[in-house]
Structures are given as structure tokens and as C-alpha cells.
Short mmCIF file of C-alpha atoms and ligand atoms in Angstrom, two decimals:
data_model
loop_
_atom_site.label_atom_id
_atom_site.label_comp_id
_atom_site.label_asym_id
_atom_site.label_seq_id
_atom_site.Cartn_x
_atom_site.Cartn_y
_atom_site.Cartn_z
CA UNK C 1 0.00 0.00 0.00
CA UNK C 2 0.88 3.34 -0.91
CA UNK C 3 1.09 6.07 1.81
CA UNK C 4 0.35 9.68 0.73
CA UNK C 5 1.76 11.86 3.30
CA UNK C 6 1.16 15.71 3.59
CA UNK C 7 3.65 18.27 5.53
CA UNK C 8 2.74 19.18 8.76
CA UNK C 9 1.60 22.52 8.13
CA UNK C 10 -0.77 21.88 5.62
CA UNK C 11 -4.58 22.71 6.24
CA UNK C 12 -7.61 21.13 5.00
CA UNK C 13 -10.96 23.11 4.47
CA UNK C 14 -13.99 23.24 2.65
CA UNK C 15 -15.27 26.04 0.63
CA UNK C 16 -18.85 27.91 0.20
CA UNK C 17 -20.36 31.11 -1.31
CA UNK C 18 -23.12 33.64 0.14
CA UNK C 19 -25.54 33.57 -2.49
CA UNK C 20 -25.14 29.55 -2.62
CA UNK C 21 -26.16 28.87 1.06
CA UNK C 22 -27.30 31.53 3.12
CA UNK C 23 -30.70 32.22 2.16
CA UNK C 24 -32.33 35.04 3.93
CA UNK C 25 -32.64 36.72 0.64
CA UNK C 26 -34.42 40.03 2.18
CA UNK C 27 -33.77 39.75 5.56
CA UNK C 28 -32.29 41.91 8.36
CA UNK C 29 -32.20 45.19 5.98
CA UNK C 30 -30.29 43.06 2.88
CA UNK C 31 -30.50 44.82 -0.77
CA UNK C 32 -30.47 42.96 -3.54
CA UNK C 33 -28.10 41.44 -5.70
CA UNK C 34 -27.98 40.15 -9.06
CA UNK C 35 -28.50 36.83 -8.14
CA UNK C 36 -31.62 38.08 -6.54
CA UNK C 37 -32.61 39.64 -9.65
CA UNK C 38 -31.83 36.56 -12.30
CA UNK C 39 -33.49 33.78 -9.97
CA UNK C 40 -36.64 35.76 -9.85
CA UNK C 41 -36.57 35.90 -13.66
CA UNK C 42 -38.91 33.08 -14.69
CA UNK C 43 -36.39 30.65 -16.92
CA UNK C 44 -33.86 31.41 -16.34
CA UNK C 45 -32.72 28.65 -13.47
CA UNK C 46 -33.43 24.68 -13.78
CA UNK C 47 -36.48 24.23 -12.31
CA UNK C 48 -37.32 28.03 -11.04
CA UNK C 49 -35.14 27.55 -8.34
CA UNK C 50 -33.70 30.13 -6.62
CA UNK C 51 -31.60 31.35 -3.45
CA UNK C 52 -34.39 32.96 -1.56
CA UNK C 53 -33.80 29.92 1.49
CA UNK C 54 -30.94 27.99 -0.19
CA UNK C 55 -29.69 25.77 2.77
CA UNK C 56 -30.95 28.59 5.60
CA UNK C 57 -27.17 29.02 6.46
CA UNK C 58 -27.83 32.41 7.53
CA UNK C 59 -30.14 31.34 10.67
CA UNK C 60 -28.43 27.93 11.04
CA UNK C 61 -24.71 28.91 11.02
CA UNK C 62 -24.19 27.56 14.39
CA UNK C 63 -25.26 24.10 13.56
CA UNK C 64 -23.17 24.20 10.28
CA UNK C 65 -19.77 25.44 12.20
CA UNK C 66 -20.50 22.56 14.75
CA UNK C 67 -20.64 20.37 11.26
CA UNK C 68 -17.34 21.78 10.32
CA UNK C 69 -15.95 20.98 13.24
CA UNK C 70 -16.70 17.31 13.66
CA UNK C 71 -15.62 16.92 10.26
CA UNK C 72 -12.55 18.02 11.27
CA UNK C 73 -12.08 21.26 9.30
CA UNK C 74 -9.08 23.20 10.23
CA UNK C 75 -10.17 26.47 7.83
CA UNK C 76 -13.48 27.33 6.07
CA UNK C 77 -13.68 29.82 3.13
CA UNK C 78 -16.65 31.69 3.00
CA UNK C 79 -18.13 34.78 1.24
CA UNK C 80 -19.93 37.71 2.11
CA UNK C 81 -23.07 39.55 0.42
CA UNK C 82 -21.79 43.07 -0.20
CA UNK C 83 -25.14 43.49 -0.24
CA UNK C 84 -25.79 42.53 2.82
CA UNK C 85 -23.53 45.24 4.74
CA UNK C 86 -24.10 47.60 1.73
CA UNK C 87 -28.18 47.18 0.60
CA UNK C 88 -27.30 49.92 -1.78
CA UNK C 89 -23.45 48.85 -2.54
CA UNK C 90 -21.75 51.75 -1.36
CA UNK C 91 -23.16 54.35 1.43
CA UNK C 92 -25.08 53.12 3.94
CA UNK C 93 -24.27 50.29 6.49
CA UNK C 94 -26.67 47.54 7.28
CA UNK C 95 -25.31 47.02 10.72
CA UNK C 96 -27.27 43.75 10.89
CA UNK C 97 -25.19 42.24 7.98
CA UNK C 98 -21.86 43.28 9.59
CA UNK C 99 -23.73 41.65 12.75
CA UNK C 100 -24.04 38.11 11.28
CA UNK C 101 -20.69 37.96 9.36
CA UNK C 102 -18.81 38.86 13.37
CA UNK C 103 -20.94 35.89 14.97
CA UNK C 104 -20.10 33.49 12.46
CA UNK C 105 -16.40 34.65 12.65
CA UNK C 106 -16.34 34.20 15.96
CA UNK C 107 -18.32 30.70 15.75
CA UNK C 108 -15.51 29.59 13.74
CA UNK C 109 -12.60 30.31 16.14
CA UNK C 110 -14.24 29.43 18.94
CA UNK C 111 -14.37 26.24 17.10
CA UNK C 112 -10.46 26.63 15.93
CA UNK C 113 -11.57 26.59 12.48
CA UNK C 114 -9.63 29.56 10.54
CA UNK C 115 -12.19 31.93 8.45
CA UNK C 116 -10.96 32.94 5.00
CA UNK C 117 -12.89 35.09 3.59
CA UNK C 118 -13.75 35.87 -0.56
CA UNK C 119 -15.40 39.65 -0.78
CA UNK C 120 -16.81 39.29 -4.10
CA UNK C 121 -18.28 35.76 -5.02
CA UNK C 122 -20.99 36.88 -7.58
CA UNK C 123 -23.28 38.16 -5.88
CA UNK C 124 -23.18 41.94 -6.67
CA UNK C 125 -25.41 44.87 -5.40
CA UNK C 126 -28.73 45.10 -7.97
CA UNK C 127 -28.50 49.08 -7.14
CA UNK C 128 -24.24 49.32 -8.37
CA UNK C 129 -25.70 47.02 -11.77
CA UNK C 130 -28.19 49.18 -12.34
CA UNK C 131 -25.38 52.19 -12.19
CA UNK C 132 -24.08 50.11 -14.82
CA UNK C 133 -22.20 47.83 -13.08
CA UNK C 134 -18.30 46.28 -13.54
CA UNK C 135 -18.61 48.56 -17.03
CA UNK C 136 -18.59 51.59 -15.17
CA UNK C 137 -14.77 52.45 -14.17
CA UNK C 138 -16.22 53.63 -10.50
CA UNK C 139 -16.36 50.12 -10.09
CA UNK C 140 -13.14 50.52 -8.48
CA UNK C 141 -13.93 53.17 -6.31
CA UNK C 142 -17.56 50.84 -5.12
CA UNK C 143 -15.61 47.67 -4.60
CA UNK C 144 -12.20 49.60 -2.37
CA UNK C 145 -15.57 51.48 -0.22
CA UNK C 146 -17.11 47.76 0.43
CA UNK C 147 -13.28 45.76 0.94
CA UNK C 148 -12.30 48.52 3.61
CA UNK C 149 -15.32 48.60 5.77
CA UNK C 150 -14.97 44.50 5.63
CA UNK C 151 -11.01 44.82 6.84
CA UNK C 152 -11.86 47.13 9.02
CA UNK C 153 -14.88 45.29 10.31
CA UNK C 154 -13.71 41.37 10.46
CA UNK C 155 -9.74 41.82 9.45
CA UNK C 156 -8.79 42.02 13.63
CA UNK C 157 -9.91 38.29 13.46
CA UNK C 158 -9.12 37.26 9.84
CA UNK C 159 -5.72 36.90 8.86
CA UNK C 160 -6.49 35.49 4.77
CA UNK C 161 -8.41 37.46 1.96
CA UNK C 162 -9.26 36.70 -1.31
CA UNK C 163 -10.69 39.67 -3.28
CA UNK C 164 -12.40 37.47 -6.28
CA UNK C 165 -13.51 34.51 -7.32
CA UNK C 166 -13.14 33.19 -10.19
CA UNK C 167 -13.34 36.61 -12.59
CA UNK C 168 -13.10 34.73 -15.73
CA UNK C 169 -16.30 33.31 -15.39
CA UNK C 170 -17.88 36.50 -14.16
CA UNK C 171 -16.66 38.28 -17.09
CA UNK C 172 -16.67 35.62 -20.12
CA UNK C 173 -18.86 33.01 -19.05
CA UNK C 174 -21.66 35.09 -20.14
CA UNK C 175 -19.60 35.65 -23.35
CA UNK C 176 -19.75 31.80 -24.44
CA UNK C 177 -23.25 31.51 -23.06
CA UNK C 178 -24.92 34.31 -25.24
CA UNK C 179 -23.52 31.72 -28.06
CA UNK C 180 -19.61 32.58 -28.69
CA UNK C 181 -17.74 35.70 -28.74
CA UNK C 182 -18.65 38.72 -31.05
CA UNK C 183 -16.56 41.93 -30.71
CA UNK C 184 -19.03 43.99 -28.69
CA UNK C 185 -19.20 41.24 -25.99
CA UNK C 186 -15.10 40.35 -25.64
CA UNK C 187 -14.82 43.86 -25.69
CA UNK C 188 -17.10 44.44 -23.22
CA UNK C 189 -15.78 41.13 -20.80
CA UNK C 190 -12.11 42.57 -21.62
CA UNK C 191 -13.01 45.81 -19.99
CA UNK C 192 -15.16 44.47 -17.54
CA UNK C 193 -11.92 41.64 -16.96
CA UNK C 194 -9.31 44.88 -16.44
CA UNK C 195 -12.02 46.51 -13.85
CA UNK C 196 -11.74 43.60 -11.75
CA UNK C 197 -7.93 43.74 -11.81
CA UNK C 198 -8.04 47.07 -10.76
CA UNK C 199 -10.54 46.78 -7.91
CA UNK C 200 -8.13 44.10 -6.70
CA UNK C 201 -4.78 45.85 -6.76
CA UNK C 202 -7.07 49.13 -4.93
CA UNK C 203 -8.17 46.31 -2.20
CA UNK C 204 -4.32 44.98 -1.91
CA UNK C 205 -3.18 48.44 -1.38
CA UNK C 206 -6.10 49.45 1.17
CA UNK C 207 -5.43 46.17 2.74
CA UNK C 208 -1.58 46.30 3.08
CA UNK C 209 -1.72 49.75 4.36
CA UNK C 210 -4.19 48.69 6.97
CA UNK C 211 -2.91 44.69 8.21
CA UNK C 212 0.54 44.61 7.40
CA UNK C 213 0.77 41.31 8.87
CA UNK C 214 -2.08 39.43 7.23
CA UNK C 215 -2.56 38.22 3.51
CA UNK C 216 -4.58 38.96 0.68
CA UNK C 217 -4.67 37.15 -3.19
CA UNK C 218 -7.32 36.30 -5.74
CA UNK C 219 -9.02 33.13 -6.52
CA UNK C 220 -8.90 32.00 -10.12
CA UNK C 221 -10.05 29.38 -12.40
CA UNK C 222 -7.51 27.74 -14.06
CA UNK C 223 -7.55 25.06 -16.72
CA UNK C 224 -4.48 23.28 -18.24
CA UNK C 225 -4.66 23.26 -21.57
CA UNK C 226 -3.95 20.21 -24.24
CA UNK C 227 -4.21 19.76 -28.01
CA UNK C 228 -5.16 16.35 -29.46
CA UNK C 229 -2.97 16.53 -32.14
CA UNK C 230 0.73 17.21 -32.43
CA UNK C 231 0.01 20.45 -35.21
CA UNK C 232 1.43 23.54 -34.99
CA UNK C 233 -1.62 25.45 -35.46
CA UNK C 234 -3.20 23.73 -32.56
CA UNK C 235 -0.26 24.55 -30.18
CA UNK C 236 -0.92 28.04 -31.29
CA UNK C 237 -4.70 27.81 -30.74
CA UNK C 238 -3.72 26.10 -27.27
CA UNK C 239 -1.30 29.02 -26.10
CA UNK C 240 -4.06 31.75 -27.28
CA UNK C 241 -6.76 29.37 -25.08
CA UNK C 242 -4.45 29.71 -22.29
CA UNK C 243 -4.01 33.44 -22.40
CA UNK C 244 -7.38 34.09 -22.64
CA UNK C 245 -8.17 32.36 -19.83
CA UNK C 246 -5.11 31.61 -17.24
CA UNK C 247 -2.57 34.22 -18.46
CA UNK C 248 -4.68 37.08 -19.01
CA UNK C 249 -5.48 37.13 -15.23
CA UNK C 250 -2.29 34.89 -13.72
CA UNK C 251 -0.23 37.55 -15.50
CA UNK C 252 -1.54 40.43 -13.68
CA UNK C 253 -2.04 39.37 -10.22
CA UNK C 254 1.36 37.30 -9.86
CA UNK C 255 3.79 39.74 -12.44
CA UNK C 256 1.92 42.94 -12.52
CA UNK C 257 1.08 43.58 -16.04
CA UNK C 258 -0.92 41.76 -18.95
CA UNK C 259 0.51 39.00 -21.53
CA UNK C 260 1.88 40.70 -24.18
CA UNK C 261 0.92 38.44 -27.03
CA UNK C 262 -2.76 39.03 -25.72
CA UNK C 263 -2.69 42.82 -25.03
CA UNK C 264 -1.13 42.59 -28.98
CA UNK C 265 -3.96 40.25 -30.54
CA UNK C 266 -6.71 42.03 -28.53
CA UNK C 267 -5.81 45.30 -29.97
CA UNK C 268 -5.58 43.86 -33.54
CA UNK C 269 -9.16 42.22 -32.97
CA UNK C 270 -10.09 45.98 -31.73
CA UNK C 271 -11.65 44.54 -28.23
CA UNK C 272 -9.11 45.33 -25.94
CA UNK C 273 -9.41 46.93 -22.53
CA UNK C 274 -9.55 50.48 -22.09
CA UNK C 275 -6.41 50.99 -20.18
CA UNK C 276 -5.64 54.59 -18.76
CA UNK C 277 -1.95 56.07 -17.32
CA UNK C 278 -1.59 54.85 -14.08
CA UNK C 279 -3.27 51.70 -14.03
CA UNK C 280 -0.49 49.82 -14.74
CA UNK C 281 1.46 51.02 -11.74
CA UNK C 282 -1.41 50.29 -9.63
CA UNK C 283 -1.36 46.87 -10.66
CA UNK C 284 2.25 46.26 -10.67
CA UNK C 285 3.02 47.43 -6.91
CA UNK C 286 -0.02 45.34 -5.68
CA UNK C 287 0.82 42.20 -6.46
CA UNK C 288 -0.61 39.32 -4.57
CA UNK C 289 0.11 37.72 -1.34
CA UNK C 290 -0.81 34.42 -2.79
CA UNK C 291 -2.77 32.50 -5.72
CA UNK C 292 -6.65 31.10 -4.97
CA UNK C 293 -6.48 27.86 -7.19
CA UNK C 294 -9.78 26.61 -8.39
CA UNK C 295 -9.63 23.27 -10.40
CA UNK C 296 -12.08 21.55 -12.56
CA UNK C 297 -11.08 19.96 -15.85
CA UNK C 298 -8.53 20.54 -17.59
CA UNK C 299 -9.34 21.97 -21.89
CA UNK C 300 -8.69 20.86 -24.99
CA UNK C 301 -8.60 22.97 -28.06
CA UNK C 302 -8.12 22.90 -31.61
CA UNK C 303 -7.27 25.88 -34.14
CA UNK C 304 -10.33 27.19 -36.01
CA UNK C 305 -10.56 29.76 -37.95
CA UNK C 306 -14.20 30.20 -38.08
CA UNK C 307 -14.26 31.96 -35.01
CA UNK C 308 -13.83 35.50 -35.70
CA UNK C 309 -11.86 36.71 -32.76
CA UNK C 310 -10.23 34.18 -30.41
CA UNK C 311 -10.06 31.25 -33.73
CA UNK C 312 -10.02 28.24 -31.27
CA UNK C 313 -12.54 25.76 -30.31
CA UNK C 314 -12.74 23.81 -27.30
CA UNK C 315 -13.15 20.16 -27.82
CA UNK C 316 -15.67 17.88 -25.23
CA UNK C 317 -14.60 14.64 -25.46
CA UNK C 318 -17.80 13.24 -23.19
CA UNK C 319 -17.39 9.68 -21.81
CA UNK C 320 -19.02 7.88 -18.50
CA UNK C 321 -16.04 9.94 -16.35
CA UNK C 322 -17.87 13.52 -17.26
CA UNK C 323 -19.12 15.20 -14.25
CA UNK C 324 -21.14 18.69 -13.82
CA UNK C 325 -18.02 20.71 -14.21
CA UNK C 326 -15.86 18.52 -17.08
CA UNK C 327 -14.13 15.70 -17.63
CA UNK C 328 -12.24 13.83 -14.64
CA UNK C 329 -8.91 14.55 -15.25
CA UNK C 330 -6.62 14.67 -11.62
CA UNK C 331 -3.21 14.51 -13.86
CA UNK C 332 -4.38 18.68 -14.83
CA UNK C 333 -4.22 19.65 -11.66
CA UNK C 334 -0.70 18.18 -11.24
CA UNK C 335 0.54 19.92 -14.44
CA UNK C 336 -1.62 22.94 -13.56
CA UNK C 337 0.47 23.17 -10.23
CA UNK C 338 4.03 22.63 -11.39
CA UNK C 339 3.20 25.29 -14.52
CA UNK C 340 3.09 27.44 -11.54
CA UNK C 341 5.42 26.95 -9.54
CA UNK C 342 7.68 27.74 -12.90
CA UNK C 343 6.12 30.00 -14.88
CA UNK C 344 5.26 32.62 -11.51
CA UNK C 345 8.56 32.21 -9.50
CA UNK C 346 7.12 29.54 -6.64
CA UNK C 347 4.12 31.51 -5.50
CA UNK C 348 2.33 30.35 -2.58
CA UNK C 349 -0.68 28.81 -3.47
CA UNK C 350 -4.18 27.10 -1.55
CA UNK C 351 -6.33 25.09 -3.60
CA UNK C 352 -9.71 27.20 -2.85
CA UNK C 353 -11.72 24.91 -4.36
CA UNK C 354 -12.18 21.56 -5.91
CA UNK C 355 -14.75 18.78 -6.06
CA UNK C 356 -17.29 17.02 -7.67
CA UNK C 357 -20.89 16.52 -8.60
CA UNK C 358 -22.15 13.22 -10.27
CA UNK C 359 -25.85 11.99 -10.52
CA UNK C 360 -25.17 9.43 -7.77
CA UNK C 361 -26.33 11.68 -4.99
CA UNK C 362 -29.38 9.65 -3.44
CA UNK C 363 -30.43 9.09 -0.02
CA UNK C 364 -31.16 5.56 0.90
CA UNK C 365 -31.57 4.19 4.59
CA UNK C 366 -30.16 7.69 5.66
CA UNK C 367 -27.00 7.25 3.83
CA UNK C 368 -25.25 8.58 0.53
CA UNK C 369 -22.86 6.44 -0.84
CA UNK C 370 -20.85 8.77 -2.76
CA UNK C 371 -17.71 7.02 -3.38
CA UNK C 372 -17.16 8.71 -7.38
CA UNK C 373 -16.62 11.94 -4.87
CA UNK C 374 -14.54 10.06 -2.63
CA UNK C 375 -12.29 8.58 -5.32
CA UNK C 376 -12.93 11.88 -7.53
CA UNK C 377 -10.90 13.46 -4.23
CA UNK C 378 -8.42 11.07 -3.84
CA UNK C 379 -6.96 11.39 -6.94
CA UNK C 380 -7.14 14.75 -6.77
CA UNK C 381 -5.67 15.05 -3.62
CA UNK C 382 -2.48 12.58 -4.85
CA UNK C 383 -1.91 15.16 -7.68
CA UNK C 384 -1.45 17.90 -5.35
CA UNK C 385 0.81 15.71 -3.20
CA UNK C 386 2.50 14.87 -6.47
CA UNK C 387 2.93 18.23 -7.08
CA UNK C 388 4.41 19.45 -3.45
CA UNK C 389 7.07 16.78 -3.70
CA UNK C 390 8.36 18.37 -6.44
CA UNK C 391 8.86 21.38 -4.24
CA UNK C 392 6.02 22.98 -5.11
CA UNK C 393 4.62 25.64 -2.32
CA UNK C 394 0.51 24.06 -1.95
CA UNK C 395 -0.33 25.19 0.96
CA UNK C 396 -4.05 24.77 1.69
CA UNK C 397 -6.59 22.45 0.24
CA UNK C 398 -10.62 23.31 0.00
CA UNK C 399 -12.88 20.97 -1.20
CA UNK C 400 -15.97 22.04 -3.07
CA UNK C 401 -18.04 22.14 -0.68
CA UNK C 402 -18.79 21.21 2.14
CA UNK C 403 -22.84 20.95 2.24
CA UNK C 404 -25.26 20.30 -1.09
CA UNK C 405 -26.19 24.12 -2.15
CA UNK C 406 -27.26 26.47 -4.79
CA UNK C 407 -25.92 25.66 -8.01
CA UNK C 408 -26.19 28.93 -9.93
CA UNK C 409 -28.31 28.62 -13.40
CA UNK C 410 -28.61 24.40 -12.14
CA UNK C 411 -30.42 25.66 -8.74
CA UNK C 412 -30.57 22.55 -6.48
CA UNK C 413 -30.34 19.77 -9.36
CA UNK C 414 -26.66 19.65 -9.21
CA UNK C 415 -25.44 18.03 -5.23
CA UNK C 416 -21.49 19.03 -4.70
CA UNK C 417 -21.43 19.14 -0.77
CA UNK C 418 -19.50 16.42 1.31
CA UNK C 419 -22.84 16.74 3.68
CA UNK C 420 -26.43 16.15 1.70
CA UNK C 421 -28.66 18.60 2.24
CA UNK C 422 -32.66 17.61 2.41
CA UNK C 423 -34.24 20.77 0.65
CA UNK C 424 -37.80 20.04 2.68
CA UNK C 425 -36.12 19.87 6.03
CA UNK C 426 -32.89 21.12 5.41
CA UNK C 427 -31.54 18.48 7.20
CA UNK C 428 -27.51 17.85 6.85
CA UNK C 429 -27.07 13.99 6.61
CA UNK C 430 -22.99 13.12 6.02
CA UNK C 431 -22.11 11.80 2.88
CA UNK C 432 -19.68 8.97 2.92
CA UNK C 433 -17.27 11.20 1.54
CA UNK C 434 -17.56 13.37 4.48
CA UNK C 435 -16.74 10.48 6.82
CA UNK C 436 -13.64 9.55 4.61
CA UNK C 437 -12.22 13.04 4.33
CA UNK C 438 -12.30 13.65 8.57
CA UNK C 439 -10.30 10.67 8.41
CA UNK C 440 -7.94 12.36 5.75
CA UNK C 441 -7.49 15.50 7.82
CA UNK C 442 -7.08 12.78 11.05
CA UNK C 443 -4.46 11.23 9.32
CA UNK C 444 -3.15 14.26 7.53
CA UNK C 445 -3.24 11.91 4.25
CA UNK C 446 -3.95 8.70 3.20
CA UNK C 447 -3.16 5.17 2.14
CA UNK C 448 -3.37 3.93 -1.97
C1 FCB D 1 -17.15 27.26 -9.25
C2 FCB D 1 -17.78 28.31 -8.37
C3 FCB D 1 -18.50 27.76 -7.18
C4 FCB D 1 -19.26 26.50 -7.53
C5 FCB D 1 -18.37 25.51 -8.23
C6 FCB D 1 -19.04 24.20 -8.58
O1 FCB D 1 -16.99 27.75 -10.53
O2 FCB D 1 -16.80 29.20 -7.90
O3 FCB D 1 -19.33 28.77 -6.67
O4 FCB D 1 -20.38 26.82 -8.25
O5 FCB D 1 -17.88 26.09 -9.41
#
């Protein structure tokens, strides 16, 4: 038997996101956010859900740390609702919001779990979108107003920040999903894209001037990228795949200024980001603390020339290993990792999230016997082991997540959490993953 072994100081977690389990929708003086907005739209998610109650985390946050804790957690990363401490996004405090996120914080150390905390996970203020949102450049100025009161509100207690999640999908999901790029909507992601970097060097520099001794980075989603043939002309399509959508924000956050072949090919395809003196600088002196790695799949492309501005295509090879968010495919995160470690001068990186969601999800005689999850983990986990031997600097793991929750446009009809979650009662029942990983995190690894 194999023995996988992690280094002492390594800390496992499970991640979640506001919108995706608190619930409490209007509650307590909340505004609205977009999410609000879209899941009251009739079809627009599976099955009209929406995350007006989601799992009720907001009045049952007690009973969830207390989960965390028997599970074994040793750090949780959460998110707040800016909308929740800001109904109207900037101005006006909703002192009951700032209330709820300072209990829970202190739930969690009681508990000696470590809060890390992502300000932005998707959920942004209806009234800032309807001031035209991440388009408008004052985005920078909305998004520093809402990351200082939150440092100055929970940062005597949390040491770790991560400004965004996952921008790429914020800005170009909605790109691919309005049916493939045309020039007004890369334009409009690419300047929506350089907005976020900017609100996150302004938060670096607020933070840094205020907690000298704590951390703040980003949270990305990154996907390894493979041709299936050897050609030329799909390597090419393959390295403008990967600056699209790893460079074009790794670049940035971790070197302090944008891929040049991009910046170049943008400009020729006249949708590049409108960027002004002095934003550069900002950017380059805020560099982050460390890298938010969120793995999935890994992609594979192919040139074609038929697409007008980014002339690749991403190839889905489906077979029985496809799950909710890709193909199964642990040996990306390994080459994901070491790319890294290379390519960005050893950062310091957490996995902030990864995990799984098959159809196998059912409750019978009060148990789920999840073990695709389980094994989906475990292999996962061995990459990133992989990957540390070789001296790479992986310091945190969070799994995706820890309870069943709001799937964005799936609702409830996609089940990721290591604890089910019974929508009519919103009772938490533990997966059998959830039993295996406390025994990971017992163990600090595992046997083969
Ligand atoms: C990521 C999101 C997270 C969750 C997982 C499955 O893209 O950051 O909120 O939806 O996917």
C-alpha cells in the first residue's frame, strides 16, 4: 500500500459562497443582488429555483460550524453579500449584515476553524448594476468602499483574503453563453476583466496599508490546456486558449502587467481593454500575497478559424467519467500546479476549491454512498501531493463544498457538498465522503 503523506503545516478546508447557502434573501435590511434579480426571472434557473432559502445558512450557522468541526475542518472559506452590509453597494451600512458575518467569525474560532474570507463571489449589489455595473470604471472606487469597511470590520480576526472569485467566469462566461464571442461582448468582458484587476490591486493596497501582517490574493479558475494533435496550429490555438483564460489574469495578479501576445492580438481584434496612465502602476506594486487555485477539468482545443476573434474551439470529449463541471482529469491539476510553480517564481498557493458533482447523490436508509466523490478526491488530492514533492509551495486544500447548495443557473439539481442537504427539512445527513475526508485530515493523508 501506498502512503500519501502531507507536511505538517498543511490545512484542510472546505469552501462555500453567500448567495449559494445563506438564504435570507431580504432579511435583516439586505438589498439585492444580481442573483436576486436573475433567480426571480422566470427561466432562467433549472427548475425556477432560486436562493431565496438555499440551505438557511444564515439562521443555522451555528449548527453548520459545529458540522465543520466534527468533520474536522481546520479552515473554512466563505463569502460575504456586499449586499448585505451595503443594501445599496456603497453608502449606507446595514449594521445587521456586519452583525451576522462577526458571529459566524467568531463561531468559527471558537471552534479553531480559521475563516478565509472571498469579498466578491458573484453576488453583486442590484442598485451598483443598475449604475451600470463592472462597465462603469467607478467600479473601483464601489468595490475599495465595500473591501475597507470588511477589513476594518472582520480583518482584527481574519488573517487570509481573497478579493475574487473566479473573474473569468464572471466576465466571459456570459460571453460563451450568449452563443460565442462577437466583438461587442469580448470587448465588453475585456473591460469588464481589467475593472476587476483594478478593484483588486485598490483592495491589496487598502489592505496592506491597513494589516501589514495578514494576507490577501485572488481566486482563479484555471484550466491546463492540451491539443489532441501534435500540429502547430493547434499549439498556437492552445497558447491563445491559455491566455485568454489563465494568463490574461495569472499575469496580472502574480507579475503585474498583462501578456503581451494578448494585449497585442486584442488590440488587432479591436476589443481590448480600455487601459488609462496609471493603471499599470497600480497593478504592478499590488501584487498578490498568494494564488486562490480553483480546479475543474482541464481543456482541450483545436485551431479554427471560423471563429472570428479568439479562432479556437474547445473540444468535449464526453465519456461515462464527465461530471457537472468537465471531464475527470486529476493529472491537470498536477501539471496545472508545477506550470506554476515555474512560470510565476514559486508563488504560494491554496487550492480554494475543488470537487465534484455526479448523478449518484441519493439518499437511501439515511446514507449517501458517494464514493465517485470520494475517489474523484483522492486522486485529486495525490496530484497535489504529487505536485508538493516536487517542491512545489501548496499550501491549503478546499474541497468544493462542504454541504449540497445552490448551483447557480442548475439551482438545487446539481449536489457538490460532502454533507447532503434535504431541501424540505434542510436536514444535513454526512455523505460517505464526508466520513472519509475527517479521516484524511485525522491522518493528515492517506493510504493507496
Ligand atoms: C465554481 C464556483 C462555485 C461552484 C463551483 C461548482 O466555478 O466558484 O461557486 O459553483 O464552481
Amino acid at each position: 500500500m501506498n502512503k500519501i503523506k502531507f507536511p505538517e503545516d498543511f490545512m484542510w478546508g472546505a469552501a462555500t459562497a453567500a448567495y449559494q447557502i445563506e438564504g435570507a434573501w431580504d432579511e435583516d435590511g439586505k438589498g439585492n443582488s444580481v442573483w436576486d434579480t436573475l433567480s426571480h426571472m422566470p427561466g432562467v434557473i433549472q427548475n425556477g429555483d432560486t436562493g431565496d432559502t438555499a440551505i438557511d445558512h444564515y439562521h443555522r450557522y451555528k449548527e453548520d460550524v459545529a458540522i465543520m468541526k466534527a468533520v474536522g475542518l481546520q479552515t473554512y472559506r466563505f463569502s460575504i453579500s456586499w449586499p448585505r452590509i451595503l443594501p445599496e453597494g456603497t453608502g449606507r451600512i446595514n449594521q445587521k449584515g456586519i452583525d451576522f458575518y462577526n458571529s459566524l467569525i467568531d463561531e468559527l474560532i471558537t471552534a479553531g476553524i480559521e475563516p478565509i474570507i472571498t469579498l466578491y463571489h458573484w453576488d453583486f449589489p442590484q442598485a451598483l448594476a443598475d449604475k451600470g455595473g463592472w462597465m462603469n470604471r467607478a467600479s473601483m472606487d464601489w468595490f475599495a468602499e465595500y473591501a475597507e469597511l470588511c477589513f476594518k470590520s472582520f480583518g482584527d480576526r481574519v488573517k487570509n483574503w481573497i478579493t475574487f472569485n473566479e473573474p473569468w467566469v464572471d466576465a466571459y462566461a456570459v460571453v460563451f453563453l450568449l452563443g460565442g464571442p462577437t466583438i461587442e461582448a469580448m470587448s465588453r468582458a475585456n473591460h469588464i476583466s481589467h475593472h476587476y484587476m483594478l478593484s483588486h490591486a485598490r483592495a491589496v493596497e487598502i489592505y496592506r496599508q491597513l494589516y501589514p501582517g495578514g494576507r490577501i490574493g485572488i481566486t482563479l479558475d484555471l484550466s491546463p490546456v492540451y491539443t489532441e494533435a501534435d500540429s502547430q496550429q493547434d499549439k498556437i490555438a492552445a497558447n491563445r486558449f491559455d491566455g485568454f483564460m489563465n494568463r490574461w489574469f495569472l499575469d496580472p495578479v502574480l507579475k503585474g502587467s498583462y501578456p503581451e501576445d494578448m494585449l497585442a492580438w486584442y488590440r488587432e481584434k479591436q476589443v481590448a481593454p480600455d487601459i488609462r496612465q496609471g493603471d499599470m502602476e497600480l497593478i504592478q506594486s499590488n501584487r498578490s500575497d498568494f494564488l486562490g487555485v480553483n480546479y475543474y477539468s482541464r481543456t482541450i482545443v483545436k485551431a479554427f478559424q471560423d471563429e472570428p476573434i479568439l479562432e479556437f474551439k474547445v473540444i468535449e470529449n464526453r465519456d461515462d467519467s464527465w461530471a457537472t463541471n468537465g471531464e475527470v482529469y486529476p493529472d491537470g491539476l498536477y501539471d496545472l500546479l508545477i506550470r506554476l510553480d515555474n512560470d510565476y517564481d514559486h508563488p504560494l498557493l491554496f487550492i480554494t476549491e475543488n470537487g465534484t458533482s455526479f448523478g449518484d447523490e441519493e439518499l437511501v436508509d439515511g446514507k449517501v454512498m458517494d464514493k465517485r466523490r470520494q475517489k474523484y478526491l483522492q486522486q485529486h488530492f495525490e496530484a497535489a501531493s504529487r505536485a508538493i514533492s516536487k517542491g512545489v509551495n501548496l499550501k491549503r486544500y478546499y474541497v468544493w463544498s462542504l454541504f449540497d447548495n445552490f448551483e447557480w443557473i442548475y439551482g438545487y439539481s446539481r449536489r457538490f457538498g460532502l454533507v447532503y442537504v434535504d431541501y424540505n427539512t434542510q436536514e444535513r445527513i454526512w455523505k460517505e465522503s464526508a466520513f472519509w475526508y475527517r479521516q484524511v485530515i485525522t491522518d493528515n493523508g492517506f493510504s493507496l
